Amino acid sequence: MCDACGCQTHTHDHDHGHGHSQTHDDSVIVEINRSLFAANDAMARSNREHFDEERIVVLNLISSPGSGKTTLLEHTIDRIGSEIKIGVIEGDIETERDAERIRAKGVPAIQLTTGGACHLDASMIHRGFHQLQKEPGGNSIDLLVIENVGNLVCPATFDLGEHTRVVLVSVPEGPDKPAKYPKAFTSSQLFLITKTDLLPYFDFEVAEARKEALSLNPSLQVMDFSATTGEGFEVWLDYLRELVREEKGK
Amino acid sequence: MHEMSLVQGLLQQLRELASEHNTSRILKVTMVIGPLSGVVVDSFKFGFEVLTRQDELVQDAELEIVIPEVGYRCSACQNLQKTAGERPHQCAACGDTLLIAEEGNDLILQQVEME
Ligand SMILES: Nc1nc2c(ncn2[C@@H]2O[C@H](COP(=O)(O)OP(=O)(O)OP(=O)(O)O)[C@@H](O)[C@H]2O)c(=O)[nH]1
Ligand SMILES: [Mg+2]
Ligand SMILES: [Zn+2]
Ligand SMILES: [Zn+2]
Ligand SMILES: [Zn+2]
Ligand SMILES: [Zn+2]
């Protein structure tokens, strides 16, 4: 499967450990008990091993459309792009626009257009990662950020092989997202509340959103900031610095 | 939203199973769809109906769907509470409000009946 990098091929082994039983009319019942996510999960594990071998920290950003994922990336690159080598995989349904915004910052980025699919999966990331490595600068990154398709439902179901899953909610969206889309919050490690410069104009209590999210997932880390004013942004940057440091020390 | 591609993955597995067992007809497929799996049951049924139509192997297959209960583990006392309904607000044993969902995330091909 993967001549490009020589990483192990990802075969699916079906052991014949399942039981059979005969029914009255000659039909056979076979017990399978196999997850339909198993193929994706196996590919995700192999991606993660691959990233670890190359000492690259990988984040998977998930949110509704327009929560500020690309803007967050642009400002992050401006602030620490000279310290940490960043690479980006953009998932979008149709356009190249987000990848172009990132490339304009001088950072390697590729766009996976999913052709209508509503989420990225581990095999897309596998291909995308090799494609990224062929871009100028793509072969020496410390931090890979995957911007998932804007949607809080199915991206939460597909492990991509990331180290940290980050869920974003912007102030104009309201604080009830955790209650409505619990899986995005229970499967993430970090919750970012974005566009806090807009708090004066919206009925959004940061404390309430934080509490809702923590009641679903007590180990979730929560940060709030505005990318445009830079308020609260330093905490996020320090978080990234620490992640990269940890991965290098593994 | 992505139920179609999940059903395609299922059909792929069914074809492999059929050739492994030398059968040309599958009669029944039992799936366990966890309430927290992010899979919409009606969309899954619809995808199954559409995608099995042109495939002789599964044309007449019945789809049975089992929806398991979700287990919520109390982070304070470790008590496990199972429910098919709404997420409980607090632990039935100690009253703590930090409950972590442990089960109900998966989409499992449980059983296949074939000729
Ligand atoms: N006021 C304010 N606006 C912001 C902030 N961050 C992003 N925006 C605006 O929000 C809009 C959407 O931002 P994007 O960064 O494109 O959002 P996205 O999540 O990448 O969107 P999709 O890729 O379409 O899902 C843009 O108009 C941004 O200028 C912020 O911190 N404050
Ligand atoms: Mg974007
Ligand atoms: Zn590879
Ligand atoms: Zn068998
Ligand atoms: Zn999807
Ligand atoms: Zn308890």
Short mmCIF file of C-alpha atoms and ligand atoms in Angstrom, two decimals:
data_model
loop_
_atom_site.label_atom_id
_atom_site.label_comp_id
_atom_site.label_asym_id
_atom_site.label_seq_id
_atom_site.Cartn_x
_atom_site.Cartn_y
_atom_site.Cartn_z
CA MET A 1 0.00 0.00 0.00
CA CYS A 2 2.71 2.39 0.87
CA ASP A 3 5.76 2.22 -1.41
CA ALA A 4 6.45 5.89 -0.88
CA CYS A 5 7.64 5.58 2.70
CA GLY A 6 8.22 1.89 3.21
CA CYS A 7 5.91 1.93 6.19
CA GLN A 8 4.32 -1.42 6.88
CA THR A 9 1.43 -2.39 4.68
CA HIS A 10 -1.87 -2.24 6.41
CA THR A 11 -3.47 -5.60 5.94
CA HIS A 12 -6.66 -6.64 7.58
CA ASP A 13 -6.46 -9.97 9.23
CA HIS A 14 -9.62 -11.90 9.74
CA ASP A 15 -8.87 -14.72 12.08
CA HIS A 16 -11.27 -17.56 11.92
CA GLY A 17 -12.09 -17.43 15.60
CA HIS A 18 -15.80 -16.96 15.19
CA GLY A 19 -18.36 -19.56 16.05
CA HIS A 20 -20.87 -21.20 13.75
CA SER A 21 -24.23 -22.66 14.57
CA GLN A 22 -26.66 -24.55 12.45
CA THR A 23 -30.29 -23.45 12.32
CA HIS A 24 -33.36 -25.53 11.51
CA ASP A 25 -33.55 -24.84 7.78
CA ASP A 26 -29.93 -25.40 6.85
CA SER A 27 -28.83 -21.83 7.12
CA VAL A 28 -25.69 -21.05 9.08
CA ILE A 29 -25.37 -18.34 11.67
CA VAL A 30 -21.91 -16.87 12.01
CA GLU A 31 -20.92 -14.78 15.03
CA ILE A 32 -18.68 -11.96 13.87
CA ASN A 33 -18.60 -9.22 16.54
CA ARG A 34 -16.33 -7.00 14.55
CA SER A 35 -16.45 -3.21 14.60
CA LEU A 36 -17.05 -1.45 11.31
CA PHE A 37 -14.64 1.17 12.57
CA ALA A 38 -11.92 -1.48 12.91
CA ALA A 39 -10.34 -0.79 9.51
CA ASN A 40 -10.18 2.93 10.18
CA ASP A 41 -8.88 2.40 13.70
CA ALA A 42 -6.10 0.11 12.44
CA MET A 43 -5.05 2.69 9.87
CA ALA A 44 -5.17 5.41 12.55
CA ARG A 45 -2.85 3.37 14.78
CA SER A 46 -0.41 2.93 11.95
CA ASN A 47 -0.53 6.68 11.23
CA ARG A 48 0.20 7.43 14.88
CA GLU A 49 3.20 5.08 14.92
CA HIS A 50 4.42 6.74 11.79
CA PHE A 51 4.09 10.23 13.33
CA ASP A 52 5.89 9.09 16.47
CA GLU A 53 8.77 7.65 14.47
CA GLU A 54 9.18 11.04 12.85
CA ARG A 55 8.63 12.87 16.16
CA ILE A 56 5.74 14.92 14.81
CA VAL A 57 2.91 16.04 17.09
CA VAL A 58 -0.46 15.87 15.40
CA LEU A 59 -3.61 17.83 16.20
CA ASN A 60 -7.07 17.25 14.73
CA LEU A 61 -9.27 20.36 14.80
CA ILE A 62 -13.00 19.80 14.72
CA SER A 63 -15.81 22.37 14.85
CA SER A 64 -18.87 23.66 13.04
CA PRO A 65 -18.17 25.63 9.86
CA GLY A 66 -16.71 29.06 10.54
CA SER A 67 -15.63 28.64 14.17
CA GLY A 68 -12.26 30.10 13.33
CA LYS A 69 -10.01 27.10 12.63
CA THR A 70 -8.14 28.58 9.68
CA THR A 71 -7.84 31.97 11.37
CA LEU A 72 -6.43 30.26 14.45
CA LEU A 73 -3.83 28.57 12.26
CA GLU A 74 -2.87 31.81 10.52
CA HIS A 75 -2.32 33.61 13.80
CA THR A 76 -0.49 30.64 15.31
CA ILE A 77 1.91 30.60 12.35
CA ASP A 78 2.47 34.34 12.69
CA ARG A 79 3.28 33.98 16.37
CA ILE A 80 5.38 30.80 16.57
CA GLY A 81 6.09 29.82 12.97
CA SER A 82 9.75 30.74 13.37
CA GLU A 83 10.12 28.58 16.50
CA ILE A 84 8.11 25.52 15.54
CA LYS A 85 7.93 24.07 12.04
CA ILE A 86 4.25 23.66 11.26
CA GLY A 87 2.56 21.69 8.47
CA VAL A 88 -1.14 21.67 7.70
CA ILE A 89 -3.59 19.25 6.14
CA GLU A 90 -6.85 20.96 5.24
CA GLY A 91 -10.03 18.97 4.80
CA ASP A 92 -12.71 20.73 2.87
CA ILE A 93 -15.55 19.58 0.75
CA GLU A 94 -14.81 21.52 -2.42
CA THR A 95 -12.31 24.33 -2.41
CA GLU A 96 -8.56 24.86 -2.08
CA ARG A 97 -9.12 28.17 -0.31
CA ASP A 98 -8.01 27.26 3.22
CA ALA A 99 -4.78 25.62 2.04
CA GLU A 100 -4.02 28.71 -0.01
CA ARG A 101 -4.47 30.89 3.07
CA ILE A 102 -1.92 28.73 4.93
CA ARG A 103 0.57 28.56 2.04
CA ALA A 104 0.43 32.35 1.86
CA LYS A 105 2.10 32.24 5.30
CA GLY A 106 4.99 30.19 3.88
CA VAL A 107 3.95 26.98 5.62
CA PRO A 108 3.56 23.64 3.76
CA ALA A 109 -0.11 22.80 3.37
CA ILE A 110 -2.17 20.45 1.30
CA GLN A 111 -5.87 20.36 0.72
CA LEU A 112 -7.81 17.12 0.80
CA THR A 113 -11.01 17.78 -1.06
CA THR A 114 -13.32 15.09 0.20
CA GLY A 115 -15.67 15.29 -2.79
CA GLY A 116 -18.78 15.63 -0.69
CA ALA A 117 -17.73 13.41 2.22
CA CYS A 118 -18.53 14.94 5.57
CA HIS A 119 -15.41 13.88 7.48
CA LEU A 120 -11.77 12.91 7.05
CA ASP A 121 -10.72 9.33 7.72
CA ALA A 122 -7.39 7.74 8.58
CA SER A 123 -6.58 6.57 5.07
CA MET A 124 -7.08 10.07 3.66
CA ILE A 125 -4.63 11.35 6.27
CA HIS A 126 -2.14 8.64 5.38
CA ARG A 127 -2.17 9.71 1.73
CA GLY A 128 -2.30 13.39 2.65
CA PHE A 129 0.70 13.11 4.92
CA HIS A 130 2.86 11.65 2.14
CA GLN A 131 1.67 14.33 -0.20
CA LEU A 132 2.57 16.97 2.39
CA GLN A 133 6.07 15.53 2.78
CA LYS A 134 6.69 16.23 -0.90
CA GLU A 135 5.85 19.91 -0.50
CA PRO A 136 8.69 22.37 0.10
CA GLY A 137 9.48 22.22 3.82
CA GLY A 138 7.06 19.32 4.30
CA ASN A 139 9.79 16.89 5.22
CA SER A 140 10.93 18.56 8.42
CA ILE A 141 7.87 19.50 10.43
CA ASP A 142 7.44 19.40 14.22
CA LEU A 143 3.71 20.00 14.40
CA LEU A 144 1.08 18.77 11.97
CA VAL A 145 -2.34 20.35 12.26
CA ILE A 146 -5.28 18.71 10.53
CA GLU A 147 -8.25 21.00 9.95
CA ASN A 148 -11.19 18.61 9.67
CA VAL A 149 -14.32 19.26 7.63
CA GLY A 150 -16.57 21.81 9.35
CA ASN A 151 -19.05 19.54 11.12
CA LEU A 152 -19.38 18.46 14.77
CA VAL A 153 -20.97 15.10 14.10
CA CYS A 154 -18.99 12.54 12.14
CA PRO A 155 -15.41 13.85 12.51
CA ALA A 156 -15.84 12.83 16.16
CA THR A 157 -16.25 9.21 15.10
CA PHE A 158 -13.09 8.83 13.02
CA ASP A 159 -9.70 8.54 14.65
CA LEU A 160 -7.10 9.95 12.25
CA GLY A 161 -4.06 8.93 14.27
CA GLU A 162 -3.79 12.35 15.92
CA HIS A 163 -2.26 12.80 19.38
CA THR A 164 -4.69 15.47 20.46
CA ARG A 165 -8.20 16.15 19.31
CA VAL A 166 -9.26 19.76 19.65
CA VAL A 167 -12.89 20.88 19.54
CA LEU A 168 -13.65 24.55 18.89
CA VAL A 169 -16.79 26.57 19.57
CA SER A 170 -16.98 30.27 18.76
CA VAL A 171 -18.88 32.74 20.90
CA PRO A 172 -21.58 33.49 18.28
CA GLU A 173 -22.54 29.79 18.16
CA GLY A 174 -23.79 29.80 21.75
CA PRO A 175 -22.80 27.73 24.78
CA ASP A 176 -25.05 24.70 24.24
CA LYS A 177 -22.85 22.83 21.74
CA PRO A 178 -21.52 20.31 24.30
CA ALA A 179 -25.06 19.22 25.17
CA LYS A 180 -26.03 18.93 21.51
CA TYR A 181 -22.90 17.21 20.19
CA PRO A 182 -21.54 15.26 23.17
CA LYS A 183 -19.26 12.96 21.22
CA ALA A 184 -17.14 15.81 19.91
CA PHE A 185 -16.48 16.74 23.53
CA THR A 186 -16.10 13.30 25.08
CA SER A 187 -13.58 12.27 22.42
CA SER A 188 -11.47 15.45 22.57
CA GLN A 189 -8.64 16.40 24.90
CA LEU A 190 -8.83 20.16 24.41
CA PHE A 191 -11.77 22.55 24.08
CA LEU A 192 -11.12 26.00 22.61
CA ILE A 193 -13.68 28.77 23.00
CA THR A 194 -12.88 31.19 20.18
CA LYS A 195 -13.79 34.78 19.20
CA THR A 196 -14.00 35.96 22.81
CA ASP A 197 -13.68 39.54 21.52
CA LEU A 198 -17.37 39.13 20.60
CA LEU A 199 -18.52 38.30 24.17
CA PRO A 200 -20.04 41.77 24.70
CA TYR A 201 -22.41 41.21 21.79
CA PHE A 202 -23.63 37.67 22.46
CA ASP A 203 -25.41 35.84 25.23
CA PHE A 204 -22.51 33.51 25.98
CA GLU A 205 -21.14 32.68 29.41
CA VAL A 206 -17.66 31.22 29.18
CA ALA A 207 -18.06 29.68 32.63
CA GLU A 208 -21.28 27.95 31.61
CA ALA A 209 -19.80 26.48 28.41
CA ARG A 210 -16.79 25.30 30.39
CA LYS A 211 -18.99 23.66 33.01
CA GLU A 212 -21.19 21.91 30.43
CA ALA A 213 -18.16 20.51 28.64
CA LEU A 214 -16.49 19.37 31.85
CA SER A 215 -19.61 17.57 33.00
CA LEU A 216 -19.36 15.43 29.86
CA ASN A 217 -15.62 15.00 29.98
CA PRO A 218 -13.93 15.84 33.28
CA SER A 219 -10.42 15.50 31.85
CA LEU A 220 -10.99 18.02 29.06
CA GLN A 221 -8.66 21.03 29.05
CA VAL A 222 -10.43 24.28 28.26
CA MET A 223 -9.03 27.57 26.92
CA ASP A 224 -10.68 30.70 25.63
CA PHE A 225 -9.18 33.39 23.41
CA SER A 226 -9.60 35.78 20.55
CA ALA A 227 -7.32 35.18 17.58
CA THR A 228 -7.92 38.66 16.25
CA THR A 229 -7.14 40.66 19.41
CA GLY A 230 -4.64 38.09 20.72
CA GLU A 231 -6.29 38.03 24.17
CA GLY A 232 -5.67 34.67 25.86
CA PHE A 233 -3.59 33.46 22.93
CA GLU A 234 -0.37 33.02 24.87
CA VAL A 235 -1.85 30.06 26.83
CA TRP A 236 -2.56 28.25 23.56
CA LEU A 237 0.93 28.94 22.22
CA ASP A 238 2.52 27.65 25.43
CA TYR A 239 0.38 24.54 25.16
CA LEU A 240 1.74 23.89 21.65
CA ARG A 241 5.32 24.51 22.74
CA GLU A 242 4.88 21.95 25.52
CA LEU A 243 3.34 19.35 23.18
CA VAL A 244 6.23 19.66 20.74
CA ARG A 245 8.75 19.45 23.58
CA GLU A 246 7.10 16.27 24.91
CA GLU A 247 7.02 14.61 21.51
CA LYS A 248 10.70 15.34 20.91
CA GLY A 249 11.52 13.82 24.29
CA LYS A 250 9.59 10.58 23.67
CA MET B 1 -24.09 11.74 6.91
CA HIS B 2 -21.41 9.10 6.35
CA GLU B 3 -23.70 6.09 6.77
CA MET B 4 -23.43 5.25 3.06
CA SER B 5 -19.69 4.73 3.29
CA LEU B 6 -20.15 2.68 6.46
CA VAL B 7 -22.64 0.44 4.67
CA GLN B 8 -20.16 0.05 1.82
CA GLY B 9 -17.57 -1.12 4.33
CA LEU B 10 -20.12 -3.57 5.71
CA LEU B 11 -20.88 -4.99 2.25
CA GLN B 12 -17.18 -5.45 1.66
CA GLN B 13 -16.95 -7.52 4.84
CA LEU B 14 -20.01 -9.52 3.87
CA ARG B 15 -18.49 -10.38 0.50
CA GLU B 16 -15.32 -11.58 2.18
CA LEU B 17 -17.32 -13.67 4.63
CA ALA B 18 -19.43 -15.14 1.85
CA SER B 19 -16.44 -16.27 -0.17
CA GLU B 20 -14.80 -17.64 2.94
CA HIS B 21 -17.89 -19.72 3.63
CA ASN B 22 -18.74 -20.53 0.02
CA THR B 23 -22.17 -19.06 0.15
CA SER B 24 -23.97 -17.01 -2.46
CA ARG B 25 -26.82 -15.76 -0.33
CA ILE B 26 -26.93 -13.88 2.93
CA LEU B 27 -30.24 -14.06 4.74
CA LYS B 28 -29.81 -11.82 7.72
CA VAL B 29 -27.34 -9.30 9.12
CA THR B 30 -27.38 -8.20 12.75
CA MET B 31 -25.75 -4.88 13.60
CA VAL B 32 -25.19 -3.32 17.03
CA ILE B 33 -25.38 0.47 16.73
CA GLY B 34 -24.25 2.27 19.87
CA PRO B 35 -26.32 5.35 20.72
CA LEU B 36 -23.08 7.35 20.98
CA SER B 37 -21.54 5.98 17.79
CA GLY B 38 -22.57 9.01 15.76
CA VAL B 39 -24.42 6.71 13.36
CA VAL B 40 -27.98 7.66 12.49
CA VAL B 41 -30.01 4.46 12.51
CA ASP B 42 -32.50 5.54 9.84
CA SER B 43 -29.73 6.65 7.50
CA PHE B 44 -27.96 3.37 8.03
CA LYS B 45 -31.13 1.42 7.19
CA PHE B 46 -31.68 3.57 4.13
CA GLY B 47 -28.10 3.06 2.95
CA PHE B 48 -28.46 -0.69 3.45
CA GLU B 49 -31.68 -0.77 1.47
CA VAL B 50 -30.24 1.20 -1.44
CA LEU B 51 -26.86 -0.49 -1.64
CA THR B 52 -28.12 -4.06 -1.32
CA ARG B 53 -30.61 -3.68 -4.15
CA GLN B 54 -28.27 -4.49 -7.03
CA ASP B 55 -26.20 -7.10 -5.25
CA GLU B 56 -27.47 -10.68 -5.46
CA LEU B 57 -25.55 -11.78 -2.41
CA VAL B 58 -27.48 -9.48 -0.10
CA GLN B 59 -30.57 -8.61 -2.12
CA ASP B 60 -32.95 -10.41 0.22
CA ALA B 61 -30.99 -9.97 3.41
CA GLU B 62 -32.89 -8.77 6.42
CA LEU B 63 -31.19 -6.09 8.54
CA GLU B 64 -31.64 -6.40 12.27
CA ILE B 65 -30.48 -3.54 14.42
CA VAL B 66 -29.74 -3.87 18.12
CA ILE B 67 -29.35 -0.70 20.14
CA PRO B 68 -27.41 -1.36 23.33
CA GLU B 69 -27.62 0.62 26.53
CA VAL B 70 -24.95 3.16 27.36
CA GLY B 71 -22.85 2.66 30.46
CA TYR B 72 -21.98 5.73 32.54
CA ARG B 73 -19.14 5.34 35.01
CA CYS B 74 -19.13 7.60 38.04
CA SER B 75 -15.77 9.35 38.33
CA ALA B 76 -16.05 9.47 42.13
CA CYS B 77 -17.24 6.00 43.17
CA GLN B 78 -16.78 4.01 39.92
CA ASN B 79 -20.42 2.88 39.95
CA LEU B 80 -21.58 1.89 36.46
CA GLN B 81 -25.08 2.94 35.48
CA LYS B 82 -26.61 1.57 32.30
CA THR B 83 -29.43 3.29 30.50
CA ALA B 84 -31.13 3.32 27.13
CA GLY B 85 -32.54 6.75 27.78
CA GLU B 86 -31.14 10.18 28.55
CA ARG B 87 -27.76 10.73 30.08
CA PRO B 88 -28.27 10.57 33.88
CA HIS B 89 -27.61 13.86 35.67
CA GLN B 90 -25.94 12.26 38.64
CA CYS B 91 -24.63 8.99 40.00
CA ALA B 92 -27.39 6.82 41.46
CA ALA B 93 -25.00 5.56 44.15
CA CYS B 94 -23.22 8.67 45.42
CA GLY B 95 -24.83 11.63 43.69
CA ASP B 96 -21.67 12.85 41.99
CA THR B 97 -22.30 14.62 38.68
CA LEU B 98 -19.14 13.67 36.78
CA LEU B 99 -20.15 10.60 34.77
CA ILE B 100 -18.10 9.24 31.90
CA ALA B 101 -19.72 7.31 29.05
CA GLU B 102 -17.92 4.00 28.58
CA GLU B 103 -19.98 2.02 26.15
CA GLY B 104 -22.28 2.73 23.28
CA ASN B 105 -19.62 4.18 20.97
CA ASP B 106 -19.24 1.35 18.57
CA LEU B 107 -20.81 0.06 15.38
CA ILE B 108 -20.51 -3.70 15.34
CA LEU B 109 -21.30 -6.40 12.83
CA GLN B 110 -22.54 -8.96 15.32
CA GLN B 111 -23.97 -11.84 13.39
CA VAL B 112 -24.60 -13.03 9.85
CA GLU B 113 -27.01 -15.72 8.78
CA MET B 114 -26.20 -17.31 5.42
CA GLU B 115 -27.28 -20.19 3.30
N1 LIG C 1 -14.31 38.59 15.80
C1 LIG C 1 -13.58 37.52 15.49
N2 LIG C 1 -13.76 36.90 14.30
C2 LIG C 1 -13.01 35.82 14.03
C3 LIG C 1 -12.06 35.29 14.95
N3 LIG C 1 -11.47 34.20 14.40
C4 LIG C 1 -12.07 34.04 13.19
N4 LIG C 1 -12.98 35.01 12.95
C5 LIG C 1 -13.83 35.19 11.75
O1 LIG C 1 -14.70 34.07 11.58
C6 LIG C 1 -14.89 33.77 10.19
C7 LIG C 1 -14.58 32.31 9.93
O2 LIG C 1 -13.22 32.06 10.21
P1 LIG C 1 -12.40 30.83 9.61
O3 LIG C 1 -11.08 30.86 10.29
O4 LIG C 1 -12.42 30.86 8.15
O5 LIG C 1 -13.28 29.63 10.14
P2 LIG C 1 -13.10 28.06 9.83
O6 LIG C 1 -13.47 27.35 11.10
O7 LIG C 1 -11.76 27.80 9.26
O8 LIG C 1 -14.22 27.86 8.74
P3 LIG C 1 -14.48 26.56 7.80
O9 LIG C 1 -13.14 26.10 7.31
O10 LIG C 1 -15.35 27.09 6.71
O11 LIG C 1 -15.17 25.56 8.67
C8 LIG C 1 -13.97 34.73 9.44
O12 LIG C 1 -14.74 35.80 8.97
C9 LIG C 1 -12.98 35.17 10.48
O13 LIG C 1 -12.46 36.45 10.22
C10 LIG C 1 -11.88 36.00 16.20
O14 LIG C 1 -11.08 35.63 17.08
N5 LIG C 1 -12.68 37.08 16.43
MG MG C 2 -11.26 26.76 7.50
ZN ZN C 3 2.80 5.42 4.72
ZN ZN C 4 -16.32 -18.78 9.64
ZN ZN C 5 -19.05 11.79 7.93
ZN ZN C 6 -20.83 7.65 42.27
#
